[in-house]
Short mmCIF file of C-alpha atoms and ligand atoms in Angstrom, two decimals:
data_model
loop_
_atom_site.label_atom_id
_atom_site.label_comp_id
_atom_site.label_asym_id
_atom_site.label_seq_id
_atom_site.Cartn_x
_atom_site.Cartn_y
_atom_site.Cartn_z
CA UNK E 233 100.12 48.63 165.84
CA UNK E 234 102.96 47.48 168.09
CA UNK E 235 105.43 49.65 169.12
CA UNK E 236 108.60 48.10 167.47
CA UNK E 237 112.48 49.32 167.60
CA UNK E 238 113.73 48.44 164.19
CA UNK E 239 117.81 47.37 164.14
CA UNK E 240 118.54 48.47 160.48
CA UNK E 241 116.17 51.15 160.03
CA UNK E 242 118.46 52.64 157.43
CA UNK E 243 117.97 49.56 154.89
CA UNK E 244 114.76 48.73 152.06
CA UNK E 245 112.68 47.36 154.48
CA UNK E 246 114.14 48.84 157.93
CA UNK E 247 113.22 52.36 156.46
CA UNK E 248 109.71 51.85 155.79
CA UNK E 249 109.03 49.62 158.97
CA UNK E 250 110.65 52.31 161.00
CA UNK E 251 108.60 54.74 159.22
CA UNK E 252 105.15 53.05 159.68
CA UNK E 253 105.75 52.23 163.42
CA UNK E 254 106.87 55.96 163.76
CA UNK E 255 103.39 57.37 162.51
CA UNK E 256 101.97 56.06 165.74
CA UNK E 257 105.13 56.15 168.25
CA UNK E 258 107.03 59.13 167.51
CA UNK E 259 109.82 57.53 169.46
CA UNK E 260 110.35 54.32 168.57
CA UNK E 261 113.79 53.00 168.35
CA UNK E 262 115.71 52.69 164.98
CA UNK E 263 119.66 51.85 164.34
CA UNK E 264 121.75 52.53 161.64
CA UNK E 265 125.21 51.25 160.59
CA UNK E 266 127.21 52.86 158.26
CA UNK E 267 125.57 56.21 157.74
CA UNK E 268 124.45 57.96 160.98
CA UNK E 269 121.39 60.47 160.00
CA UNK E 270 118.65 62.45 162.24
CA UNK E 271 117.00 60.29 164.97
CA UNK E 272 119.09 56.59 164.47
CA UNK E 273 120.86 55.49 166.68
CA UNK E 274 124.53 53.86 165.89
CA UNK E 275 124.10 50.17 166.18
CA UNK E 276 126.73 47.35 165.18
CA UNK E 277 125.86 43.48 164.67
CA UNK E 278 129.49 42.80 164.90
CA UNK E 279 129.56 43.98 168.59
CA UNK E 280 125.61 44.18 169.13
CA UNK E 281 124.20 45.58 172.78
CA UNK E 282 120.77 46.49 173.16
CA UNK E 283 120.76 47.81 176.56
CA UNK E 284 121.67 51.34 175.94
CA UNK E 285 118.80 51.43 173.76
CA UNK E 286 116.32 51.07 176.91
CA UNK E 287 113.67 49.32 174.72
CA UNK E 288 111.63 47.95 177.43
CA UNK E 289 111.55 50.95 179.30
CA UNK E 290 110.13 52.82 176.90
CA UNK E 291 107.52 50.56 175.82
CA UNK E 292 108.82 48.91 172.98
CA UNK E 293 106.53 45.15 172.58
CA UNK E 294 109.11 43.85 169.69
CA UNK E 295 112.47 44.51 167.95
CA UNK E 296 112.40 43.71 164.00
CA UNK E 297 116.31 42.79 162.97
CA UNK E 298 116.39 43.96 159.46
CA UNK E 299 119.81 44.63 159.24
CA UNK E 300 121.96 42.38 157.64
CA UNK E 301 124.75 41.58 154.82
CA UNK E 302 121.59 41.11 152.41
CA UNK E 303 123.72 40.63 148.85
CA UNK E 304 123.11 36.90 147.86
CA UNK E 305 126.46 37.51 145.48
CA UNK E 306 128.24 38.96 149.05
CA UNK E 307 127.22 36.14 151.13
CA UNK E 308 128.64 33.93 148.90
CA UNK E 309 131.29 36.05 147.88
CA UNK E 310 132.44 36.71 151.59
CA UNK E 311 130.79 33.71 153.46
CA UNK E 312 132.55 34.50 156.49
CA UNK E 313 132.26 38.34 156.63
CA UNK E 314 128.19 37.95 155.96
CA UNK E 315 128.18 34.46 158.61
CA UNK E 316 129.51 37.21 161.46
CA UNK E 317 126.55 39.78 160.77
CA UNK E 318 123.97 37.49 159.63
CA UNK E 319 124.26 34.65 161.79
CA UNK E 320 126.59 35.38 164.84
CA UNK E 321 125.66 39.14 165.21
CA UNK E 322 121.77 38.08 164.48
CA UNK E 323 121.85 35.50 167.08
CA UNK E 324 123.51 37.48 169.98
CA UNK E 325 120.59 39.91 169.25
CA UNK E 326 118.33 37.34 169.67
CA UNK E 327 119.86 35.70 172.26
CA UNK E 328 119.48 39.65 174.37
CA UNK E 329 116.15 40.46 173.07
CA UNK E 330 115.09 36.76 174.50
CA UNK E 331 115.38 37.55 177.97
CA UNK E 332 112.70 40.08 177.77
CA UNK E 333 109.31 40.46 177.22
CA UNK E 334 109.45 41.86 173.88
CA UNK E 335 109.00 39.79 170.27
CA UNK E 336 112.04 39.49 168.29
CA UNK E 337 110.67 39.24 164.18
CA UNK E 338 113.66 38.02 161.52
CA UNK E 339 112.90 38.40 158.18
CA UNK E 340 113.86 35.24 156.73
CA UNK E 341 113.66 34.37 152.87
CA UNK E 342 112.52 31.82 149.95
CA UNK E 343 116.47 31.06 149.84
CA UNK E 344 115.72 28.70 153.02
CA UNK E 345 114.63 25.85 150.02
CA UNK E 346 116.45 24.34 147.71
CA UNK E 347 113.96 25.43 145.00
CA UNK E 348 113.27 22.10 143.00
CA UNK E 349 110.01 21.73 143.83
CA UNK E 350 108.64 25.28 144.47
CA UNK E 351 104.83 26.19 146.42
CA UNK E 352 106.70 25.68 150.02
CA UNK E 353 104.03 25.98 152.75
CA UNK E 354 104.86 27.60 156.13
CA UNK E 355 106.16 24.15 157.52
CA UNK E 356 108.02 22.72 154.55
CA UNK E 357 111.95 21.58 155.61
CA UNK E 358 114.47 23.52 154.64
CA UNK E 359 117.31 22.79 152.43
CA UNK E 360 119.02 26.12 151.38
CA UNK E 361 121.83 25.45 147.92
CA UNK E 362 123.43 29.17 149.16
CA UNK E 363 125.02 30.69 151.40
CA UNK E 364 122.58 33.47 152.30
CA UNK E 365 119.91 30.81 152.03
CA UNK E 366 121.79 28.79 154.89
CA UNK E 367 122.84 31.64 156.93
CA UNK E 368 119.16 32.49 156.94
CA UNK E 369 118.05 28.61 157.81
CA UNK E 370 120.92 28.67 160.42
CA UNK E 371 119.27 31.46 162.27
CA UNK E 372 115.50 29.81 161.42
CA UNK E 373 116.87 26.98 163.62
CA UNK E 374 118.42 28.50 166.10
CA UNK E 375 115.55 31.06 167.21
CA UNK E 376 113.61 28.56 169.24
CA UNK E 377 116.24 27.83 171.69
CA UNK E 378 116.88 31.53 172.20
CA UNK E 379 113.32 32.98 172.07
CA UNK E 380 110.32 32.16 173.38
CA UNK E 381 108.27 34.53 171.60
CA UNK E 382 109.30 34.87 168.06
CA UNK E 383 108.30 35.37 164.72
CA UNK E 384 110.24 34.57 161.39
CA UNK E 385 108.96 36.21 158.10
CA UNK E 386 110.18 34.39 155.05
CA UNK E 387 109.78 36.70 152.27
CA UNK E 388 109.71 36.59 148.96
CA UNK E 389 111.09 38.91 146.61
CA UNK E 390 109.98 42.82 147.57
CA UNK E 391 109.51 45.22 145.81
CA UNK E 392 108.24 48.69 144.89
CA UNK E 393 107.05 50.78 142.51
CA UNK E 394 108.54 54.25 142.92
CA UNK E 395 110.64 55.36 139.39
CA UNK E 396 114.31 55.35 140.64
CA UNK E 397 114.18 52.59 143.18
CA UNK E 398 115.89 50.18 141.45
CA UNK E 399 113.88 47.11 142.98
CA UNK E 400 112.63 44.38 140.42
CA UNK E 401 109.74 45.90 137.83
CA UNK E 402 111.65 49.38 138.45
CA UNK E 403 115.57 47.70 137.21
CA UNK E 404 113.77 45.69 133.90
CA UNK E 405 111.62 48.98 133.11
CA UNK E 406 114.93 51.09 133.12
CA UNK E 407 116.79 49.05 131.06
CA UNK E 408 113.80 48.54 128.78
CA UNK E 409 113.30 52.61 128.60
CA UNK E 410 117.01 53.05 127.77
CA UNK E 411 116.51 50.88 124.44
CA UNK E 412 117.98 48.34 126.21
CA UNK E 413 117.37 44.62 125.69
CA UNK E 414 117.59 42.52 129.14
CA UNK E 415 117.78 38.58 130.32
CA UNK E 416 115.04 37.16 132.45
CA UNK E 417 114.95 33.73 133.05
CA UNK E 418 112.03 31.59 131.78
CA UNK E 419 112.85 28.41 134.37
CA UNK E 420 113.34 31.12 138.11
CA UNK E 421 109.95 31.04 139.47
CA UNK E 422 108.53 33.03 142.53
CA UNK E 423 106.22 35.17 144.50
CA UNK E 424 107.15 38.62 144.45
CA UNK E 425 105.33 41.05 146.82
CA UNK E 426 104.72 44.61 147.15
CA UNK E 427 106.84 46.37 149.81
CA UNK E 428 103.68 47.97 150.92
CA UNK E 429 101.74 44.87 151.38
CA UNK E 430 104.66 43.61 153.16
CA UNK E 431 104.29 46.23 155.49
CA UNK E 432 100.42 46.02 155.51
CA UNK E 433 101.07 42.07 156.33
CA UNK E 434 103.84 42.50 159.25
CA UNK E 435 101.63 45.13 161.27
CA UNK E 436 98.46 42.35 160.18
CA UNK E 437 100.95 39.45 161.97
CA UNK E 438 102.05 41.65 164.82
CA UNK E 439 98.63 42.45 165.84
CA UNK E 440 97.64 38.94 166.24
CA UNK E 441 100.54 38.18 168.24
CA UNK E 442 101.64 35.23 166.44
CA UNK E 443 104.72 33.61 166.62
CA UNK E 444 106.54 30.71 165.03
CA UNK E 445 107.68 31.06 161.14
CA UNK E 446 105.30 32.64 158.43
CA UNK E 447 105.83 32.57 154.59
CA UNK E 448 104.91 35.87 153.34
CA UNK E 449 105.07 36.06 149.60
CA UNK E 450 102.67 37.52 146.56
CA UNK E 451 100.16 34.92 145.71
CA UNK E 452 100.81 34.85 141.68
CA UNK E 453 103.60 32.30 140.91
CA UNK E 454 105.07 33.22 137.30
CA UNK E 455 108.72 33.07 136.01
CA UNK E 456 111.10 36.19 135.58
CA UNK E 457 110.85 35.93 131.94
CA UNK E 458 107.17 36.02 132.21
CA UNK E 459 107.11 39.28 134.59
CA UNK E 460 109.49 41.05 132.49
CA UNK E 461 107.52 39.83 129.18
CA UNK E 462 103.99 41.20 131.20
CA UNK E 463 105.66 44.84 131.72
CA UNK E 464 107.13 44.87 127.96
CA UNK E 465 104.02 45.00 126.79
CA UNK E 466 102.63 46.70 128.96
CA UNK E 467 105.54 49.52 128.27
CA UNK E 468 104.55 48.77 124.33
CA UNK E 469 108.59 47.74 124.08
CA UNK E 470 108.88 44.52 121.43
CA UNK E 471 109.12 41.63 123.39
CA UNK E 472 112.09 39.74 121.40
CA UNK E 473 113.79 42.82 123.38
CA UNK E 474 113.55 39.94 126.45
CA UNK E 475 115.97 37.62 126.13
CA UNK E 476 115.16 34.47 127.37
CA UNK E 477 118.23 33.19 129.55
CA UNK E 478 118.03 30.07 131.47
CA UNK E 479 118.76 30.37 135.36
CA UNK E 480 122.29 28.85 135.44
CA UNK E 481 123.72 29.78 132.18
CA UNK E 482 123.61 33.41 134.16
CA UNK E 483 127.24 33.34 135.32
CA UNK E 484 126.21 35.21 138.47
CA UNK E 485 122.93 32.71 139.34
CA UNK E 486 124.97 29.78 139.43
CA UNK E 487 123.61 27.39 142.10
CA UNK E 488 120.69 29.96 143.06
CA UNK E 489 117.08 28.11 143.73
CA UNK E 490 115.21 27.85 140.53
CA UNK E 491 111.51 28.09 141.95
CA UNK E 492 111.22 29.83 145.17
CA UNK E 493 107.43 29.78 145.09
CA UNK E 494 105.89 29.99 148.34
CA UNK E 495 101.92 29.33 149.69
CA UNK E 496 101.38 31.20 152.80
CA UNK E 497 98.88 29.60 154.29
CA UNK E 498 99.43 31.18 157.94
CA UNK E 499 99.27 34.76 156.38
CA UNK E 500 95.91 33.87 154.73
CA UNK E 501 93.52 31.53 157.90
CA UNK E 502 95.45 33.08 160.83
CA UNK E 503 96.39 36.58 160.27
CA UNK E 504 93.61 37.06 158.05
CA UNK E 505 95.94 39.26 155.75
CA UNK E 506 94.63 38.66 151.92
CA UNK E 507 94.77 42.38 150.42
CA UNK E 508 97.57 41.55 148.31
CA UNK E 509 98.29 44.07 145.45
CA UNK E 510 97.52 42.35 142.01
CA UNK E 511 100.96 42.37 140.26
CA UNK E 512 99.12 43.73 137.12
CA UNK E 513 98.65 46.92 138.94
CA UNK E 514 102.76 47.06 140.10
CA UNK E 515 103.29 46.27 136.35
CA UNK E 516 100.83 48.81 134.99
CA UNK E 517 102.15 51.37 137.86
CA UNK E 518 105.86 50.57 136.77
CA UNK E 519 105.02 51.07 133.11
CA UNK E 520 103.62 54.50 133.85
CA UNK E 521 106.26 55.48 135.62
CA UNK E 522 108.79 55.49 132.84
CA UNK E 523 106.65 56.19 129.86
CA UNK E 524 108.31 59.75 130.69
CA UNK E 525 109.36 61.33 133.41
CA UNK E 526 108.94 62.28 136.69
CA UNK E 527 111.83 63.49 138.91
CA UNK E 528 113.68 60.08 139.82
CA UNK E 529 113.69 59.62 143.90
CA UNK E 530 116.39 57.40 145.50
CA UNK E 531 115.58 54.11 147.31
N1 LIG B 867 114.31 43.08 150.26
C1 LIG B 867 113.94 41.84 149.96
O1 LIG B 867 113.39 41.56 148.86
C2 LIG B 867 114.16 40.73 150.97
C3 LIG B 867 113.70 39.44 150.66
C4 LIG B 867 113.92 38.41 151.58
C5 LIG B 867 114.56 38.67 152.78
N2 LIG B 867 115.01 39.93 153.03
C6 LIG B 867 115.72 40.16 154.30
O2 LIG B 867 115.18 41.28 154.97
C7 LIG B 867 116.23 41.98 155.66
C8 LIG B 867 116.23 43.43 155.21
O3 LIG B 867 116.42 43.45 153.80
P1 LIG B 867 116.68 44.82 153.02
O4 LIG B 867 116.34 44.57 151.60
O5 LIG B 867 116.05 45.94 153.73
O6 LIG B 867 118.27 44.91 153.16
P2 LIG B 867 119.21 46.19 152.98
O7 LIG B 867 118.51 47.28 152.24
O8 LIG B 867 120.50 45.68 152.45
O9 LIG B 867 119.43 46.69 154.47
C9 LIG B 867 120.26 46.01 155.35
C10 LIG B 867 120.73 46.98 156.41
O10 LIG B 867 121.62 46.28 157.29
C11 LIG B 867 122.64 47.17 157.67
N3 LIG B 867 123.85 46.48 158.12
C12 LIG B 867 124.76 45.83 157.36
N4 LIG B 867 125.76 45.38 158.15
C13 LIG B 867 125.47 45.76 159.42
C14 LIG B 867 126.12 45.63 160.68
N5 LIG B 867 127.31 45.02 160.81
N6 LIG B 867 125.52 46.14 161.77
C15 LIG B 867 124.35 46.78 161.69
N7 LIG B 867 123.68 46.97 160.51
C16 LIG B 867 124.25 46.46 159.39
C17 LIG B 867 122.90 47.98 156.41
O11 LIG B 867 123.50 49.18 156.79
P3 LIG B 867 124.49 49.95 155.78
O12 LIG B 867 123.68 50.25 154.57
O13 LIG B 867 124.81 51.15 156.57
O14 LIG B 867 125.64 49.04 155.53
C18 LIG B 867 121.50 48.17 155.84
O15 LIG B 867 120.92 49.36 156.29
C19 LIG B 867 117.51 41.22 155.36
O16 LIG B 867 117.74 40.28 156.37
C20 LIG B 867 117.20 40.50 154.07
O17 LIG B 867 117.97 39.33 153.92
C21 LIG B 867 114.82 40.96 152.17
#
């Protein structure tokens, strides 16, 4: 493993990269921004500095920038509020951590394309239809000229399976356990991916010291309305209790990419990384977990 500081160790993915690179370096740098706890350090991408956090001198090969304004409905919502953490604050990091030896790593996403034609390979153009989708390309074409050694992680949708974490199986299983019936549309297609092969695939990455830009996505390709239809049944809930809604007539999805499928063809010949969780195991996991229950943990 690489010793890593983490800049948003307080977020989804910050906490359990922060985590993982702890198990082997105790000390390892992580920030946090709007809730200082135990062992973070206060760090803001509005005014970011990373000198005081002496990264180099204590050993640290790579900084991962996972924080961010990471609401799609924000970003669009507030386009200049998220462009000043997500692309100006992002940058100057960049810009700082490019001057050194260490690897900066931005996790990018499938909101880079414009999602017409779906299965995007590592090198396909971008052509984001959102606002967090073009902050994220804006950075993606920026890094080179501020970075030497970097690596870009375009992920898919992540997600876990702990009861209570409100990520994607966990949300539709809820509402399906409360009697609930829920939307899922039949025409958004992607790749989701378990947070702990996402973890499993940055160390995998990080080891090999490769650099450039990596998809990193699940390898099954299905619809929304087909995930949430798989984990009905698997719950024993009546499917009609799925409502098939298509993509835009979802007030909120306006404009979002339709199929954000991804082949990660980097992840697979170069990093060798192809122990990817079988999303009938999440699903079967996720269905256990509500059938009754277990204390609910937080995110
Ligand atoms: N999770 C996914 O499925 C997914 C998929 C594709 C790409 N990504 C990308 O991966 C990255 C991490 O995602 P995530 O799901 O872990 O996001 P998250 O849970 O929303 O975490 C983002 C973190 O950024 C921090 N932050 C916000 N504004 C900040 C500022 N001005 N200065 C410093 N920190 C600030 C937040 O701190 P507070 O909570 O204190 O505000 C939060 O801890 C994001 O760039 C996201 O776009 C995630």
């Amino acid at each position: 493993m690489i010793k890593t500081a983490v800049i948003g160790a307080d977020g989804y993915l910050g906490r359990r990269l922060w985590n993982m690179y702890r198990k082997e370096y105790p000390d390892c740098v992580g920030t946090v921004f709007s809730n200082p706890r135990g062992g973070l350090v206060k760090f803001d991408l509005h005014h970011p500095d990373i000198c005081p956090l002496r990264l180099e001198e204590t050993g640290h090969r790579a900084v991962f920038i996972c924080a961010a304004k990471s609401g799609v409905t924000d970003c669009e919502d507030g386009p200049e509020a998220s462009y000043s953490v997500n692309v100006t604050g992002t940058l100057d990091v960049i810009r700082q951590v490019g001057r050194t030896s260490m690897q900066v790593i931005f996790p990018s996403s499938d909101y880079v394309f414009d999602g017409r034609g779906g299965r995007y390979d590592d090198g396909h153009p971008t052509a984001p239809e959102t606002e967090y989708g073009r902050q994220k390309a804006a950075v993606e074409r920026a890094l080179p000229s501020l970075s030497k050694n970097f690596l870009v992680l375009r992920l898919s949708k992540i997600f876990g399976t702990t009861r209570g974490d409100g990520t994607l199986l966990d949300e539709m299983a809820a509402g399906l356990a409360a009697g609930l019936n829920i939307t899922a549309a039949p025409d958004q297609y992607f790749c989701p991916l378990h947070v702990d092969d996402f973890l499993k695939a940055a160390d995998a990455v990080q080891v090999r010291q490769l650099t450039g830009v990596m998809n990193v996505a699940g390898r099954e390709r299905l619809s929304r309305y087909d995930l949430a239809i798989r984990l009905a049944g698997k719950m024993n809930v009546d499917s009609a209790r799925v409502r098939p809604v298509r993509l835009h007539d979802i007030p909120s999805m306006k404009g979002r990419p339709r199929d954000t499928s991804m082949v990660c063809s980097r992840l697979t010949s170069e990093a060798g990384f192809s122990e990817i969780t079988p999303l009938s195991e999440s699903i079967r996991k996720v269905a256990e977990n509500w059938k009754e229950g277990p204390p609910i943990q937080k995110r």
